[in-house]
Coordinates of C-alpha atoms and ligand atoms in Angstrom, one line a residue:
M1 CA 1.9 -6.2 26.6
L2 CA -0.6 -8.3 24.3
I3 CA -1.9 -5.8 21.2
R4 CA -6.1 -5.9 20.0
F5 CA -7.2 -4.5 17.3
F6 CA -10.6 -4.6 15.8
N7 CA -10.0 -7.2 12.8
S8 CA -12.9 -6.4 10.1
L9 CA -12.8 -10.1 8.6
G10 CA -14.2 -12.0 11.5
R11 CA -15.4 -8.6 12.7
K12 CA -13.8 -8.4 16.4
K13 CA -11.7 -7.2 18.2
E14 CA -7.8 -9.8 18.1
V15 CA -4.9 -10.4 19.9
F16 CA -2.3 -9.3 17.0
E17 CA 0.8 -10.5 16.4
P18 CA 3.1 -10.4 13.3
L19 CA 4.1 -13.5 11.0
E20 CA 7.6 -11.8 11.2
K21 CA 8.7 -11.8 15.2
D22 CA 9.3 -7.8 15.2
R23 CA 8.5 -7.1 11.8
V24 CA 5.1 -5.9 10.6
K25 CA 4.1 -5.3 7.5
I26 CA 0.9 -2.5 6.5
Y27 CA -0.5 -2.2 2.9
S28 CA -3.0 0.7 3.1
C29 CA -5.2 2.2 0.5
G30 CA -4.2 5.0 -0.9
P31 CA -5.1 8.2 -3.5
T32 CA -6.9 8.2 -6.3
V33 CA -4.9 12.0 -7.8
Y34 CA -7.0 13.4 -9.7
A35 CA -8.9 16.4 -7.6
S36 CA -7.5 18.0 -4.3
P37 CA -7.4 15.3 -1.7
H38 CA -9.9 16.1 1.0
I39 CA -9.5 16.1 4.5
G40 CA -12.3 12.6 4.8
N41 CA -9.1 11.6 2.8
F42 CA -7.0 11.9 5.5
R43 CA -8.4 11.0 7.8
A44 CA -7.8 7.4 6.4
F45 CA -3.8 8.3 5.5
I46 CA -4.0 9.8 9.5
F47 CA -4.9 6.6 10.4
A48 CA -2.8 4.6 8.7
D49 CA -0.1 6.7 10.0
L50 CA -1.4 6.7 13.8
L51 CA -1.3 2.7 12.9
R52 CA 2.8 2.8 11.5
R53 CA 3.7 5.2 15.0
S54 CA 2.2 2.8 17.8
L55 CA 3.9 -0.5 16.2
E56 CA 6.8 1.7 16.4
F57 CA 6.2 2.7 19.8
L58 CA 4.9 -1.0 20.3
G59 CA 9.1 -2.0 19.5
F60 CA 8.2 -3.3 16.3
T61 CA 10.0 -2.3 12.9
V62 CA 6.8 -1.1 10.0
E63 CA 7.4 -1.8 6.9
S64 CA 4.3 0.0 4.6
V65 CA 3.2 0.7 0.8
M66 CA 0.1 2.8 0.2
N67 CA 0.1 2.8 -2.8
I68 CA -1.4 5.8 -5.8
T69 CA -3.9 5.5 -8.1
D70 CA -2.6 7.3 -11.7
V71 CA -5.0 4.6 -13.8
G72 CA -7.6 3.0 -14.6
H73 CA -10.6 3.9 -10.8
L74 CA -13.6 3.7 -12.8
V75 CA -16.4 6.7 -11.8
S76 CA -18.6 4.2 -11.1
D77 CA -17.2 0.9 -9.0
S78 CA -19.0 -1.4 -11.1
D79 CA -16.9 -1.2 -13.9
S80 CA -18.7 1.4 -16.1
G81 CA -17.7 5.2 -16.7
E82 CA -15.2 7.1 -17.0
D83 CA -11.8 6.7 -15.7
K84 CA -11.7 9.3 -13.0
L85 CA -7.9 10.8 -14.6
E86 CA -9.5 10.9 -17.7
K87 CA -12.2 13.3 -16.6
G88 CA -9.4 15.0 -14.3
A89 CA -7.4 15.4 -18.1
A90 CA -10.2 16.1 -19.9
R91 CA -11.6 19.3 -17.1
E92 CA -8.7 20.4 -16.9
G93 CA -7.3 19.6 -20.4
I94 CA -3.6 18.7 -20.1
S95 CA -2.6 14.8 -20.1
P96 CA -4.3 12.4 -17.4
L97 CA -0.4 11.5 -16.2
A98 CA 0.1 15.7 -15.9
I99 CA -2.9 15.7 -13.8
A100 CA -2.0 12.8 -11.7
R101 CA 1.4 14.3 -11.1
K102 CA -0.1 17.7 -9.4
Y103 CA -2.7 15.9 -7.3
E104 CA 0.3 13.4 -6.3
K105 CA 2.0 16.4 -5.5
E106 CA 0.1 18.1 -3.6
F107 CA -1.2 15.2 -1.7
L108 CA 2.7 14.5 -0.7
D109 CA 2.7 18.2 0.6
D110 CA -0.4 17.6 2.4
L111 CA 1.3 15.1 4.4
E112 CA 4.2 16.2 5.7
K113 CA 1.9 19.5 6.8
L114 CA -0.1 17.1 8.7
N115 CA 2.8 15.1 10.4
I116 CA 2.4 12.3 8.5
E117 CA 5.8 9.9 8.0
K118 CA 6.0 8.8 4.5
P119 CA 5.1 4.8 4.3
T120 CA 8.3 2.9 2.9
Y121 CA 6.9 2.7 -0.3
L122 CA 5.2 4.3 -2.2
P123 CA 4.3 2.9 -5.8
R124 CA 1.9 4.4 -8.5
A125 CA -0.1 1.7 -10.4
S126 CA 0.6 2.9 -13.9
E127 CA 4.3 2.0 -13.3
H128 CA 3.0 -1.4 -12.4
I129 CA 1.6 -2.5 -15.3
A130 CA 3.4 -6.2 -15.6
E131 CA 2.7 -7.2 -12.4
Q132 CA -1.0 -6.3 -12.6
I133 CA -1.3 -8.5 -16.4
E134 CA 1.1 -11.2 -14.5
L135 CA -1.3 -11.5 -12.1
I136 CA -3.8 -11.3 -14.2
K137 CA -2.8 -14.3 -17.1
K138 CA -2.0 -16.2 -13.6
L139 CA -5.8 -16.2 -12.6
E140 CA -6.5 -16.8 -16.6
K141 CA -4.4 -19.6 -16.2
K142 CA -6.6 -20.9 -13.1
G143 CA -9.9 -20.3 -14.8
F144 CA -11.1 -17.7 -12.9
T145 CA -11.7 -15.4 -15.2
Y146 CA -13.4 -14.7 -18.9
E147 CA -13.5 -12.2 -21.3
T148 CA -17.0 -10.0 -22.3
S149 CA -16.6 -7.4 -25.5
D150 CA -15.6 -5.0 -22.7
G151 CA -13.1 -6.7 -20.6
I152 CA -11.8 -9.2 -19.0
Y153 CA -13.4 -10.4 -15.5
F154 CA -13.2 -12.4 -12.9
D155 CA -15.1 -15.0 -11.9
T156 CA -16.6 -14.6 -8.2
S157 CA -18.4 -17.3 -8.6
K158 CA -16.2 -19.6 -8.9
F159 CA -14.0 -17.7 -5.3
E160 CA -15.2 -19.8 -2.5
N161 CA -14.8 -17.6 -0.2
Y162 CA -16.0 -14.9 -1.8
G163 CA -18.4 -12.1 0.6
A164 CA -15.8 -13.2 3.5
L165 CA -15.1 -9.8 4.8
S166 CA -18.7 -7.8 4.1
G167 CA -20.3 -10.7 5.1
Q168 CA -22.6 -10.1 2.3
K169 CA -23.7 -13.4 0.4
I170 CA -23.3 -12.8 -3.4
E171 CA -26.1 -13.4 -3.9
D172 CA -27.2 -10.3 -2.7
K173 CA -24.0 -7.9 -3.7
E174 CA -26.0 -4.4 -4.6
A175 CA -22.4 -4.1 -6.6
G176 CA -23.3 -4.1 -10.2
A177 CA -26.6 -5.6 -10.1
R178 CA -28.0 -2.9 -11.1
V179 CA -25.8 -3.4 -14.7
A180 CA -26.0 -6.6 -14.5
V181 CA -28.6 -6.7 -16.4
K182 CA -27.1 -5.6 -20.0
S183 CA -24.1 -6.1 -19.0
E184 CA -22.0 -9.4 -20.0
K185 CA -21.2 -10.2 -16.7
R186 CA -22.2 -14.0 -15.2
N187 CA -22.6 -12.8 -11.8
P188 CA -23.2 -9.4 -10.2
A189 CA -20.6 -9.3 -8.2
D190 CA -17.5 -10.0 -11.0
F191 CA -15.9 -6.7 -11.6
A192 CA -13.4 -6.5 -14.4
L193 CA -9.5 -7.0 -14.1
W194 CA -9.1 -6.1 -17.3
K195 CA -11.0 -3.3 -19.5
F196 CA -10.1 -3.2 -23.3
C197 CA -10.0 0.7 -24.9
V198 CA -13.5 0.5 -26.7
G199 CA -16.6 1.5 -26.6
E200 CA -16.9 4.0 -23.9
N201 CA -13.3 3.6 -23.4
E202 CA -11.8 3.7 -26.8
N203 CA -10.5 7.1 -26.0
H204 CA -9.2 6.1 -23.0
I205 CA -5.7 7.7 -23.2
L206 CA -3.5 5.7 -21.0
C207 CA -4.1 2.6 -22.8
W208 CA -0.9 -0.9 -23.1
N209 CA -0.6 -4.0 -24.9
F210 CA -2.4 -7.4 -22.6
E211 CA 0.0 -9.4 -24.7
T212 CA 3.2 -6.8 -24.5
G213 CA 2.9 -4.9 -21.9
K214 CA 3.6 -2.2 -23.8
Q215 CA 2.1 1.0 -22.8
L216 CA 0.6 3.1 -26.8
S217 CA 1.7 6.0 -27.6
D218 CA -1.2 7.5 -30.1
K219 CA -4.9 6.2 -29.9
N220 CA -5.0 6.9 -33.5
L221 CA -2.9 4.2 -34.5
R222 CA -5.1 1.6 -33.0
S223 CA -8.4 0.2 -34.7
E224 CA -11.1 -1.4 -33.1
T225 CA -9.9 -5.2 -34.6
E226 CA -6.3 -4.6 -33.0
T227 CA -7.4 -2.9 -30.5
R228 CA -9.3 -6.3 -29.6
K229 CA -6.9 -8.5 -31.0
A230 CA -3.7 -7.2 -28.6
K231 CA -6.5 -6.8 -26.0
I232 CA -5.5 -3.4 -25.5
G233 CA -6.7 -1.8 -22.7
F234 CA -5.3 -0.6 -18.5
P235 CA -6.3 -2.2 -15.4
G236 CA -9.4 -2.3 -13.2
W237 CA -9.4 -1.1 -10.6
H238 CA -8.6 -3.1 -7.4
I239 CA -5.8 -5.7 -10.0
E240 CA -3.4 -2.9 -8.6
C241 CA -3.8 -2.9 -4.8
S242 CA -2.8 -6.6 -5.0
A243 CA -0.6 -6.8 -7.6
M244 CA 1.4 -3.9 -5.8
S245 CA 1.2 -4.9 -2.0
M246 CA 2.1 -8.5 -2.9
K247 CA 5.0 -7.1 -5.1
Y248 CA 7.1 -4.9 -1.8
L249 CA 5.0 -7.2 0.8
G250 CA 4.9 -11.1 0.1
A251 CA 1.6 -13.1 -0.4
T252 CA 0.7 -13.2 2.8
F253 CA 1.2 -9.8 5.1
D254 CA 0.4 -8.4 8.1
I255 CA -1.8 -5.9 8.4
H256 CA -4.2 -3.5 5.6
T257 CA -5.9 -1.0 5.7
G258 CA -8.4 1.7 4.2
G259 CA -11.8 3.4 4.6
V260 CA -14.7 1.5 5.4
D261 CA -16.6 2.1 2.5
H262 CA -13.4 -0.1 1.2
I263 CA -14.7 -3.2 2.5
P264 CA -17.6 -4.6 0.4
V265 CA -16.0 -3.3 -3.2
H266 CA -12.5 -2.6 -3.3
H267 CA -10.9 -5.3 -0.4
E268 CA -13.3 -7.6 -0.9
N269 CA -12.1 -7.9 -5.2
E270 CA -8.6 -7.6 -4.1
I271 CA -8.7 -11.0 -1.3
A272 CA -10.9 -13.0 -4.3
Q273 CA -7.8 -11.9 -7.0
S274 CA -4.9 -12.4 -4.7
E275 CA -5.8 -15.7 -2.8
A276 CA -7.1 -16.8 -6.2
A277 CA -4.2 -16.9 -7.5
T278 CA -2.0 -17.5 -4.9
D279 CA -3.8 -19.7 -2.4
Q280 CA -2.7 -18.2 0.1
R281 CA -4.3 -16.1 3.2
F282 CA -4.0 -12.5 2.1
V283 CA -4.4 -10.5 4.5
N284 CA -4.0 -11.1 8.2
F285 CA -5.7 -8.2 9.7
W286 CA -7.8 -5.8 8.1
L287 CA -8.1 -2.2 9.7
H288 CA -11.2 -0.3 8.7
N289 CA -11.8 3.4 9.9
E290 CA -14.9 4.9 9.9
F291 CA -16.0 8.0 7.5
L292 CA -15.1 11.7 8.1
T293 CA -19.1 13.5 8.1
I294 CA -20.0 16.7 7.5
D295 CA -23.1 17.2 8.2
G296 CA -23.9 13.9 9.7
G297 CA -23.5 13.6 6.2
K298 CA -21.4 12.6 3.2
M299 CA -18.8 14.6 1.5
S300 CA -19.6 15.4 -2.2
K301 CA -18.5 17.8 -4.7
S302 CA -22.2 18.3 -5.6
L303 CA -23.0 19.6 -1.9
G304 CA -20.3 22.1 -2.3
N305 CA -18.8 20.9 1.4
L306 CA -15.9 19.5 0.3
F307 CA -13.0 20.5 2.8
T308 CA -8.6 20.7 1.6
I309 CA -6.0 21.1 4.3
E310 CA -5.6 24.8 2.2
D311 CA -8.8 25.4 3.2
I312 CA -7.5 24.8 6.8
K313 CA -4.9 26.6 6.3
A314 CA -6.5 30.0 5.4
K315 CA -8.7 29.9 8.6
G316 CA -5.1 30.2 10.8
I317 CA -5.8 26.7 12.0
D318 CA -2.7 25.3 12.2
P319 CA -3.7 21.6 10.1
L320 CA -1.5 19.8 12.8
A321 CA -5.1 20.6 15.3
F322 CA -6.6 18.1 12.0
R323 CA -5.0 15.4 13.2
L324 CA -5.4 16.6 17.2
F325 CA -9.5 16.5 16.1
C326 CA -8.8 13.2 14.6
F327 CA -7.6 11.8 17.7
G328 CA -10.5 13.0 19.9
T329 CA -12.6 10.2 18.8
H330 CA -11.4 6.3 17.9
Y331 CA -11.6 5.4 14.7
R332 CA -14.5 2.8 14.2
Q333 CA -16.2 6.1 14.7
K334 CA -18.0 8.6 12.4
L335 CA -16.5 12.3 13.1
N336 CA -18.8 15.2 12.0
F337 CA -16.9 17.7 11.1
T338 CA -17.5 21.2 11.7
W339 CA -15.3 24.4 12.2
E340 CA -15.9 25.2 15.4
A341 CA -14.9 22.2 16.5
L342 CA -11.5 22.3 14.5
S343 CA -11.4 25.9 16.0
S344 CA -11.8 24.3 19.3
A345 CA -9.1 21.3 19.0
N346 CA -7.1 24.3 17.6
N347 CA -7.2 25.6 20.4
R348 CA -6.8 22.8 23.0
L349 CA -3.4 22.1 20.9
K350 CA -2.1 25.5 21.5
R351 CA -2.9 25.0 25.4
M352 CA -0.4 21.5 25.2
R353 CA 2.4 23.4 23.4
N354 CA 2.5 26.7 25.6
D355 CA 2.2 24.7 28.6
F356 CA 4.5 21.8 27.0
A357 CA 6.4 25.5 26.2
K358 CA 6.7 26.4 30.1
K359 CA 7.5 23.2 31.3
I360 CA 10.5 23.3 29.2
G361 CA 11.7 26.7 30.1
A362 CA 13.1 28.6 27.5
D363 CA 16.4 26.9 27.0
T364 CA 15.1 24.5 24.4
S365 CA 18.0 23.4 23.2
Q366 CA 20.0 22.4 26.6
I367 CA 16.3 20.2 27.8
F368 CA 17.4 18.4 24.0
E369 CA 20.3 17.4 25.5
I370 CA 19.5 16.2 29.1
T371 CA 16.4 14.1 27.1
K372 CA 18.7 13.0 24.7
N373 CA 21.4 11.5 26.7
K374 CA 18.8 10.0 29.2
S375 CA 17.6 6.5 27.6
F376 CA 13.9 6.4 28.5
E377 CA 13.2 3.8 31.4
T378 CA 15.8 4.9 33.2
D379 CA 14.6 6.1 36.7
L380 CA 11.1 7.3 35.4
G381 CA 9.4 7.3 39.0
N382 CA 6.6 4.9 39.8
L383 CA 3.7 7.0 38.9
A384 CA 5.7 8.0 35.6
R385 CA 6.0 4.1 35.1
T386 CA 2.2 3.7 35.4
Y387 CA 1.4 7.1 32.8
K388 CA 3.4 4.7 30.3
L389 CA 2.0 1.7 30.3
D390 CA -2.0 3.7 30.5
F391 CA -0.4 4.9 27.3
S392 CA 0.8 2.3 25.9
S393 CA -1.9 -0.1 27.1
A394 CA -4.2 2.9 25.4
I395 CA -2.8 2.4 21.4
S396 CA -2.9 -1.5 22.3
D397 CA -6.5 -1.0 22.4
D398 CA -7.6 -0.7 18.6
L399 CA -6.2 2.5 19.2
N400 CA -8.1 4.2 22.1
T401 CA -6.6 7.5 20.7
P402 CA -9.3 9.3 23.4
R403 CA -8.1 7.2 26.0
A404 CA -4.4 8.1 25.5
L405 CA -4.7 11.3 24.5
A406 CA -6.6 11.8 27.3
I407 CA -3.6 10.3 29.7
L408 CA -1.3 12.7 27.7
E409 CA -3.3 15.9 29.2
E410 CA -2.6 14.2 32.9
V411 CA 1.1 13.9 31.8
L412 CA 0.9 17.4 30.5
F413 CA -1.5 19.3 33.2
G414 CA -1.2 17.1 36.0
E415 CA 1.4 17.0 39.4
G416 CA 3.4 13.8 41.1
I417 CA 5.4 13.9 39.2
S418 CA 9.2 15.2 37.9
Q419 CA 9.2 18.1 35.5
D420 CA 11.8 16.4 33.8
E421 CA 9.3 12.8 33.3
Q422 CA 6.6 15.4 32.2
R423 CA 9.3 16.4 29.6
R424 CA 10.6 12.8 28.2
L425 CA 6.8 11.3 28.7
V426 CA 5.1 13.3 26.5
R427 CA 8.0 13.8 24.0
E428 CA 8.0 9.9 23.9
F429 CA 4.1 9.8 23.3
D430 CA 4.4 12.7 21.2
K431 CA 6.0 9.5 18.6
V432 CA 2.5 8.1 18.5
L433 CA 0.5 11.3 17.5
G434 CA 2.6 13.5 15.9
L435 CA 1.1 16.6 17.2
N436 CA 4.6 18.8 17.4
L437 CA 3.7 19.4 21.3
D438 CA 7.4 21.2 21.8
Q439 CA 6.6 24.0 18.7
P440 CA 6.8 26.9 20.5
V441 CA 3.1 29.1 20.0
V442 CA 3.9 32.0 17.5
E443 CA 1.3 34.6 17.6
E444 CA 0.9 35.5 13.6
K445 CA 0.4 39.4 13.2
I446 CA -1.5 40.2 10.1
E447 CA -0.6 43.3 8.4
P448 CA -3.9 44.8 7.1
N449 CA -4.3 44.9 3.6
Q450 CA -6.2 48.4 2.3
E451 CA -10.3 46.9 2.9
Q452 CA -9.2 45.7 6.2
Q453 CA -7.3 49.0 6.9
K454 CA -10.9 50.0 5.8
L455 CA -12.9 47.9 8.7
L456 CA -10.6 48.9 11.1
A457 CA -11.3 52.8 10.3
E458 CA -14.5 52.0 10.8
R459 CA -14.7 49.9 13.2
A460 CA -12.2 52.8 15.2
A461 CA -15.4 55.2 14.6
A462 CA -17.8 53.3 15.6
R463 CA -16.5 52.7 18.8
A464 CA -16.3 55.8 19.2
E465 CA -19.6 56.6 19.4
K466 CA -20.2 53.7 21.7
D467 CA -22.0 51.8 18.5
F468 CA -21.2 48.2 19.9
A469 CA -23.0 46.2 17.1
K470 CA -21.9 48.0 14.3
S471 CA -18.1 47.0 16.0
D472 CA -19.5 43.7 16.5
E473 CA -20.1 42.9 12.9
I474 CA -16.5 43.7 11.8
R475 CA -15.7 42.1 14.4
A476 CA -17.4 39.0 12.5
K477 CA -16.4 40.0 9.3
F478 CA -12.6 40.0 10.0
A479 CA -13.8 36.3 12.1
E480 CA -14.6 35.0 8.9
M481 CA -11.8 35.8 6.9
G482 CA -10.0 33.7 10.0
L483 CA -9.2 37.0 11.7
E484 CA -8.9 37.8 15.0
I485 CA -9.0 42.1 16.0
E486 CA -7.0 42.5 19.6
D487 CA -7.8 46.1 20.8
A488 CA -4.4 47.2 22.5
K489 CA -4.5 49.7 25.5
S490 CA -2.8 52.6 23.4
G491 CA -6.3 52.1 21.5
K492 CA -4.4 50.7 18.5
Q493 CA -6.0 47.2 17.0
I494 CA -3.8 44.7 16.5
V495 CA -4.9 41.6 13.5
K496 CA -4.2 38.7 14.0
K497 CA -4.5 35.1 12.6
K498 CA -7.7 32.9 14.6
N499 CA -7.4 30.6 16.7
Ligands
AMP501 P1 -10.2 7.8 -2.6 O1 -8.8 8.2 -3.7 O2 -11.2 8.1 -3.4 O3 -9.6 6.4 -3.3 O4 -9.7 7.5 -1.3 C1 -8.3 6.6 -0.4 C2 -8.6 7.1 0.4 O5 -9.8 7.8 1.7 C3 -9.4 5.3 1.4 O6 -9.4 4.5 2.2 C4 -11.1 5.9 1.3 O7 -11.9 4.9 1.7 C5 -11.1 7.1 1.7 N1 -12.3 8.2 2.6 C6 -12.3 9.0 1.3 N2 -13.8 9.5 2.0 C7 -13.7 9.5 3.5 C8 -14.3 9.9 4.3 N3 -15.1 10.8 3.7 N4 -13.8 9.3 5.7 C9 -13.1 8.7 5.7 N5 -12.3 8.5 5.1 C10 -12.4 8.6 3.8
ZN502 ZN1 -6.2 -0.8 -2.3

């Protein structure tokens, strides 16, 4: 079966074949660990996970890398402003590395909650400074760089193919254009490979000696002259992805992923600096996920519309419902987040799990044995084989998850294949989707706290007086807390987590 992916480089669907037979190498841009990752970031990571699982389903061995950015990502894409990690450190009164480790842990915990398989390698930028310096020195030798008073820059005019990914001409590049007037950049699109710890970065805590690669422990020990002489500084954001991807996957690898926001600057720059250094094609396929939006617009801290996996859990919603919610829309389309839509994904997930449980019967261990001992392909009937083929062709067609989900539900809810086939197909498809469909649905009863007990007593009184408006009002208050009230026949009010 042919696999087709939409390659951002060239902007069309192309037949995918890995460089090495049966083995696919993937690099995905990971999180900048300076604050809690939000569900928009997780759309990108769920997408990368889907890609990996799909390729494994289709018979490939996958080697994947996701970087952890713990130094060098400035608040502005135009190489100015504070480092996000240092900003986080100032906000919380702890060191930048303590910030990085704290939010890296949150990120890793969330990966687990979302059933995202850990990439083969998860390298940290701060632990690959030597590789980054080496790459910059290579570029210096080949004449692609120049120095300004605040850093070492890549000269984009020297790289012939600059702009190929985004389709922008160099003179149209917006990035950096506004600061170009006052900066010493030769071209607006030029970008920092290394920033010196001077000027607005004078107090940067994470600094390394560019000549020796050694990290500096005390910022007070260096004078500006010393700093300039030893080029004491820190890497620009883009160079880490080139250095680490090539270290783990080689000079040319199969697939690079990230959100669409990375196309015009970050990924364009990754291509330029990597190919300039190696004279080889950097990446064969560039796959980009569209944005998760809220109210049709961008999520942002200032608007207060950022949500985390914790927020989802606090509403009693299974984090895997967010996975299902993402798969309901193709990864190259914008996806608007609402709590209503997520809650209906949660119900859809429950329905699937309920149905699966019914089909499996009570004794799961026994059924597991039956499934385990049967090779997947053997003795599947014609219709079951067709379902499997349809599912494979849906994911081979640029990861068409809405279609894959429809096929899964047909298998789950439909008739015409045996229960054993249903069970085997669903388990197999779930290896791609990672929805834990064989997990039983447990209704979680809540022990009401004092305040909730008071509200329940008020509601009971209101109902006795047939004041249903008040009763509904109280029900709505519980709904806001992610809870629902069930009225038992005995008259008792049972509080449960809301579906
Ligand atoms: P960052 O931590 O900002 O470097 O982002 C990590 C990944 O999340 C990148 O691949 C971004 O492109 C992606 N990303 C950020 N915001 C969103 C969003 N709202 N929807 C989808 N992907 C996003
Ligand atoms: Zn990157």
